[in-house]
Short mmCIF file of C-alpha atoms in Angstrom, two decimals:
data_model
loop_
_atom_site.label_atom_id
_atom_site.label_comp_id
_atom_site.label_asym_id
_atom_site.label_seq_id
_atom_site.Cartn_x
_atom_site.Cartn_y
_atom_site.Cartn_z
CA MET A 1 -14.13 23.31 -10.78
CA THR A 2 -11.87 26.37 -10.90
CA GLY A 3 -10.13 25.05 -7.66
CA THR A 4 -9.61 21.60 -9.07
CA ILE A 5 -8.08 23.13 -12.22
CA ARG A 6 -5.85 25.27 -10.12
CA ARG A 7 -4.61 22.44 -8.03
CA ALA A 8 -3.91 20.37 -11.12
CA ALA A 9 -2.04 23.24 -12.73
CA GLU A 10 0.09 23.72 -9.54
CA ALA A 11 0.90 19.99 -9.43
CA LEU A 12 1.80 20.02 -13.18
CA LEU A 13 4.10 23.08 -12.83
CA PHE A 14 5.78 21.52 -9.84
CA CYS A 15 6.53 18.31 -11.88
CA VAL A 16 7.78 20.36 -14.89
CA ALA A 17 10.06 22.35 -12.45
CA LEU A 18 11.48 19.07 -11.09
CA ILE A 19 12.06 17.64 -14.50
CA ILE A 20 13.92 20.75 -15.71
CA LEU A 21 16.06 20.80 -12.53
CA TRP A 22 16.93 17.14 -12.86
CA GLU A 23 17.71 17.29 -16.61
CA GLY A 24 19.46 20.59 -16.45
CA GLY A 25 21.45 19.73 -13.31
CA VAL A 26 22.72 16.44 -14.77
CA ARG A 27 23.84 18.08 -18.00
CA LEU A 28 25.19 21.21 -16.35
CA PHE A 29 27.43 19.38 -13.85
CA GLU A 30 28.22 16.53 -16.31
CA VAL A 31 27.13 13.87 -13.79
CA LYS A 32 28.21 10.34 -14.85
CA PRO A 33 25.34 8.24 -16.20
CA TYR A 34 26.14 5.38 -13.76
CA LEU A 35 25.74 7.73 -10.82
CA LEU A 36 22.61 9.64 -11.95
CA PRO A 37 21.29 9.30 -15.51
CA SER A 38 19.31 12.20 -17.06
CA LEU A 39 15.49 11.92 -17.25
CA SER A 40 15.76 11.66 -21.05
CA ALA A 41 18.10 8.66 -20.76
CA ILE A 42 15.66 7.06 -18.24
CA ALA A 43 12.81 7.65 -20.63
CA GLU A 44 14.74 6.08 -23.45
CA GLU A 45 15.64 2.97 -21.29
CA THR A 46 12.06 2.68 -20.17
CA TRP A 47 10.84 2.50 -23.70
CA ARG A 48 13.57 0.08 -24.74
CA ALA A 49 12.91 -2.27 -21.86
CA ARG A 50 9.10 -1.82 -21.87
CA ALA A 51 8.35 -5.50 -22.48
CA GLN A 52 10.67 -6.57 -19.65
CA LEU A 53 9.26 -3.89 -17.28
CA TRP A 54 5.71 -4.93 -18.09
CA GLN A 55 6.47 -8.61 -17.48
CA HIS A 56 8.08 -7.95 -14.09
CA SER A 57 5.35 -5.53 -13.21
CA LEU A 58 2.67 -8.22 -13.60
CA VAL A 59 4.61 -10.49 -11.23
CA THR A 60 4.88 -7.80 -8.51
CA LEU A 61 1.18 -6.72 -9.04
CA GLY A 62 0.08 -10.28 -8.43
CA GLU A 63 2.16 -10.48 -5.22
CA VAL A 64 0.78 -7.09 -3.98
CA ALA A 65 -2.85 -8.04 -4.79
CA LEU A 66 -2.62 -11.39 -2.90
CA GLY A 67 -0.83 -9.88 0.00
CA PHE A 68 -3.30 -6.94 0.36
CA ALA A 69 -6.30 -9.26 -0.03
CA PHE A 70 -5.10 -11.47 2.83
CA ALA A 71 -4.21 -8.43 4.96
CA THR A 72 -7.74 -7.03 4.44
CA VAL A 73 -9.61 -10.20 5.17
CA LEU A 74 -7.57 -11.24 8.25
CA GLY A 75 -7.16 -7.61 9.46
CA VAL A 76 -10.80 -6.88 9.42
CA ALA A 77 -11.74 -10.28 11.14
CA LEU A 78 -9.06 -9.68 13.76
CA ALA A 79 -10.17 -6.14 14.47
CA ALA A 80 -13.76 -7.32 14.95
CA LEU A 81 -12.48 -10.07 17.24
CA ILE A 82 -10.51 -7.71 19.36
CA PHE A 83 -13.33 -5.21 19.53
CA PHE A 84 -16.01 -7.62 20.62
CA VAL A 85 -13.96 -10.19 22.81
CA PRO A 86 -12.18 -8.61 25.78
CA LEU A 87 -9.82 -11.63 26.15
CA ALA A 88 -8.61 -11.06 22.46
CA LYS A 89 -8.02 -7.38 23.22
CA ARG A 90 -5.82 -8.40 26.23
CA THR A 91 -3.89 -10.98 24.43
CA LEU A 92 -4.04 -10.60 20.64
CA TYR A 93 -3.77 -6.76 20.47
CA PRO A 94 -0.40 -6.49 22.27
CA PHE A 95 0.84 -9.37 20.03
CA VAL A 96 -0.19 -7.40 16.90
CA VAL A 97 1.46 -4.23 18.14
CA ALA A 98 4.60 -6.23 19.03
CA LEU A 99 4.65 -7.78 15.56
CA GLN A 100 4.46 -4.26 14.02
CA SER A 101 7.44 -3.21 16.10
CA ILE A 102 9.64 -5.86 14.44
CA PRO A 103 11.68 -4.43 11.50
CA LYS A 104 10.13 -6.24 8.48
CA ILE A 105 13.41 -6.00 6.52
CA GLY A 106 14.96 -8.19 9.36
CA LEU A 107 12.14 -10.68 9.02
CA ALA A 108 12.50 -11.01 5.22
CA PRO A 109 15.50 -13.46 5.15
CA ILE A 110 13.65 -15.66 7.62
CA ILE A 111 10.49 -15.55 5.63
CA VAL A 112 12.48 -16.69 2.59
CA VAL A 113 13.84 -19.59 4.55
CA TRP A 114 10.37 -20.63 5.69
CA CYS A 115 8.43 -20.07 2.38
CA GLY A 116 11.17 -20.38 -0.23
CA TYR A 117 11.93 -18.12 -3.16
CA GLY A 118 8.54 -18.47 -4.84
CA LEU A 119 5.39 -16.51 -4.66
CA ALA A 120 4.63 -17.36 -0.96
CA SER A 121 7.41 -15.42 0.55
CA LYS A 122 6.55 -12.16 -1.37
CA VAL A 123 2.93 -12.42 -0.59
CA THR A 124 3.81 -12.90 3.05
CA MET A 125 5.90 -9.76 3.16
CA ALA A 126 3.23 -7.76 1.42
CA PHE A 127 0.71 -9.09 3.91
CA LEU A 128 3.00 -8.19 6.92
CA PHE A 129 3.52 -4.61 5.71
CA ALA A 130 -0.17 -3.99 5.03
CA PHE A 131 -1.77 -5.85 7.98
CA PHE A 132 -1.26 -3.41 10.77
CA PRO A 133 -2.97 -0.31 9.27
CA ILE A 134 -6.02 -2.38 8.39
CA VAL A 135 -6.33 -3.72 11.92
CA ILE A 136 -5.84 -0.31 13.68
CA THR A 137 -8.10 1.76 11.43
CA THR A 138 -10.85 -0.81 11.35
CA LEU A 139 -10.58 -1.12 15.11
CA GLY A 140 -10.84 2.60 15.49
CA GLY A 141 -13.78 2.72 12.99
CA LEU A 142 -15.73 0.16 15.00
CA ALA A 143 -15.10 2.13 18.28
CA SER A 144 -16.20 5.49 16.66
CA THR A 145 -19.90 4.45 16.24
CA PRO A 146 -21.97 7.34 17.64
CA ALA A 147 -23.37 6.53 21.05
CA HIS A 148 -26.75 8.02 20.37
CA LEU A 149 -27.15 5.66 17.39
CA GLU A 150 -26.29 2.68 19.49
CA GLU A 151 -28.99 3.69 22.00
CA HIS A 152 -31.42 4.13 19.19
CA PHE A 153 -30.78 0.68 17.92
CA ARG A 154 -31.18 -0.75 21.33
CA ALA A 155 -34.42 1.04 21.83
CA LEU A 156 -35.69 -0.45 18.67
CA GLY A 157 -34.92 -3.99 19.97
CA ALA A 158 -32.21 -4.67 17.30
CA ARG A 159 -30.26 -7.82 17.81
CA PRO A 160 -26.48 -7.56 18.23
CA TRP A 161 -25.71 -9.10 14.86
CA ALA A 162 -28.17 -6.59 13.16
CA SER A 163 -26.59 -3.69 14.98
CA PHE A 164 -23.12 -4.82 13.90
CA TRP A 165 -24.04 -5.00 10.16
CA ARG A 166 -26.40 -2.17 9.98
CA LEU A 167 -24.61 0.33 12.26
CA ARG A 168 -21.05 -0.52 13.20
CA VAL A 169 -19.91 -1.75 9.74
CA PRO A 170 -21.16 1.45 7.91
CA SER A 171 -19.72 3.60 10.65
CA ALA A 172 -16.27 1.87 10.33
CA LEU A 173 -16.13 2.00 6.44
CA PRO A 174 -14.57 5.49 6.24
CA SER A 175 -11.88 4.54 8.68
CA PHE A 176 -11.32 1.28 6.87
CA VAL A 177 -10.91 3.02 3.51
CA ASP A 178 -8.34 5.38 5.12
CA GLY A 179 -6.48 2.34 6.42
CA ALA A 180 -6.58 0.61 3.01
CA LYS A 181 -5.18 3.71 1.39
CA VAL A 182 -2.26 3.57 3.82
CA ALA A 183 -1.84 -0.19 3.53
CA MET A 184 -1.75 -0.55 -0.28
CA PRO A 185 1.50 1.40 -0.89
CA LEU A 186 3.05 -0.54 2.16
CA ALA A 187 2.01 -3.74 0.41
CA VAL A 188 3.89 -2.70 -2.67
CA ILE A 189 6.99 -1.99 -0.46
CA GLY A 190 6.62 -5.33 1.18
CA ALA A 191 6.61 -7.23 -2.12
CA ILE A 192 9.62 -5.27 -3.36
CA VAL A 193 11.54 -6.00 -0.10
CA GLY A 194 10.63 -9.72 -0.50
CA GLU A 195 11.97 -9.63 -4.12
CA PHE A 196 15.18 -7.97 -2.91
CA VAL A 197 15.86 -10.70 -0.42
CA GLY A 198 15.12 -13.75 -2.68
CA SER A 199 13.32 -13.94 -6.07
CA ASN A 200 13.77 -14.86 -9.66
CA ASP A 201 11.52 -12.18 -11.10
CA GLY A 202 9.49 -9.01 -10.20
CA LEU A 203 10.49 -5.32 -10.17
CA GLY A 204 12.62 -5.74 -7.02
CA ASN A 205 14.66 -8.49 -8.70
CA LEU A 206 15.03 -6.38 -11.79
CA ILE A 207 16.33 -3.41 -9.76
CA LEU A 208 18.93 -5.61 -8.12
CA ILE A 209 20.12 -7.12 -11.41
CA ALA A 210 20.28 -3.71 -13.13
CA THR A 211 22.16 -2.12 -10.15
CA GLY A 212 24.58 -5.01 -9.96
CA SER A 213 25.38 -4.66 -13.73
CA SER A 214 25.71 -0.84 -13.50
CA GLN A 215 22.58 -0.26 -15.58
CA THR A 216 21.53 2.72 -13.48
CA ALA A 217 19.05 4.05 -16.13
CA LEU A 218 17.17 0.67 -15.95
CA SER A 219 17.21 0.71 -12.15
CA PHE A 220 15.54 4.08 -12.21
CA SER A 221 13.11 2.92 -14.84
CA ALA A 222 12.04 0.04 -12.56
CA LEU A 223 11.78 2.48 -9.58
CA LEU A 224 9.54 4.73 -11.62
CA VAL A 225 7.35 1.80 -12.54
CA VAL A 226 7.20 0.78 -8.86
CA THR A 227 6.12 4.35 -8.01
CA GLY A 228 3.54 4.44 -10.77
CA LEU A 229 2.13 1.07 -9.67
CA SER A 230 1.86 2.25 -6.11
CA LEU A 231 0.09 5.45 -7.12
CA ALA A 232 -2.23 3.70 -9.42
CA LEU A 233 -3.26 1.28 -6.66
CA PHE A 234 -3.66 3.99 -4.14
CA TYR A 235 -5.98 6.02 -6.32
CA LEU A 236 -7.90 2.78 -7.17
CA ILE A 237 -8.64 2.36 -3.51
CA GLU A 238 -9.57 6.04 -3.21
CA ALA A 239 -11.88 5.70 -6.19
CA LEU A 240 -13.52 2.58 -4.76
CA GLY A 241 -13.70 4.33 -1.35
CA ARG A 242 -15.93 7.05 -2.79
CA LEU A 243 -18.63 4.47 -3.51
CA VAL A 244 -18.92 3.76 0.12
CA TRP A 245 -17.74 7.07 1.67
CA TRP A 246 -19.90 9.13 3.97
CA ARG A 247 -19.62 11.11 7.09
CA GLN A 248 -21.84 11.03 10.10
CA GLY A 249 -23.76 14.22 10.59
#
């Protein structure tokens, strides 16, 4: 308990120091608001535009949730296919790695051409950003099943399907949770990139509009909301992960 309080106090003090440095530096050097607004100005703008920020946040959250859900379902299914089917490992796995090597920002305009300016293009971008970590960590989790437990299951005469559900899936869950924690913030980035390239709403669209009209404080407000959304979703995954989290002895 003492260690937890200490870590929380250290994090709080660090945040306070950053706030003081930012606010004091802007005022001391008289930085122009359109270049870097003070934190107090950003806080005022956030409160003034709270309804607008909330509306755009819901749009972005929906895109992220759908993209992450598709990445999870398809990523886990593909990881299992690659693990159990040698032909899939020789063909699909290199394709997945090659897809990850393509700059997603470069793909974004093409995705908009294919899917349009609506929801589909942003969900697709969120999916592409989150997909690879899910596949790789799930694949690693399936491969990390202890050999002595596999032998034990075979000695008991367990069928392959039973061994998969009762042994490999539980063994892979910690790795999957780690992958989901990495993938969730990436899904947020993917949705924002999609909104940058082509959208009518969402936090990315709001950032573009605010920046284009020299409303720098509003741009920072939207960026802070994006950061808060990403952190909240990350810790949600972490909290859910504790329900299925264990380590092999």
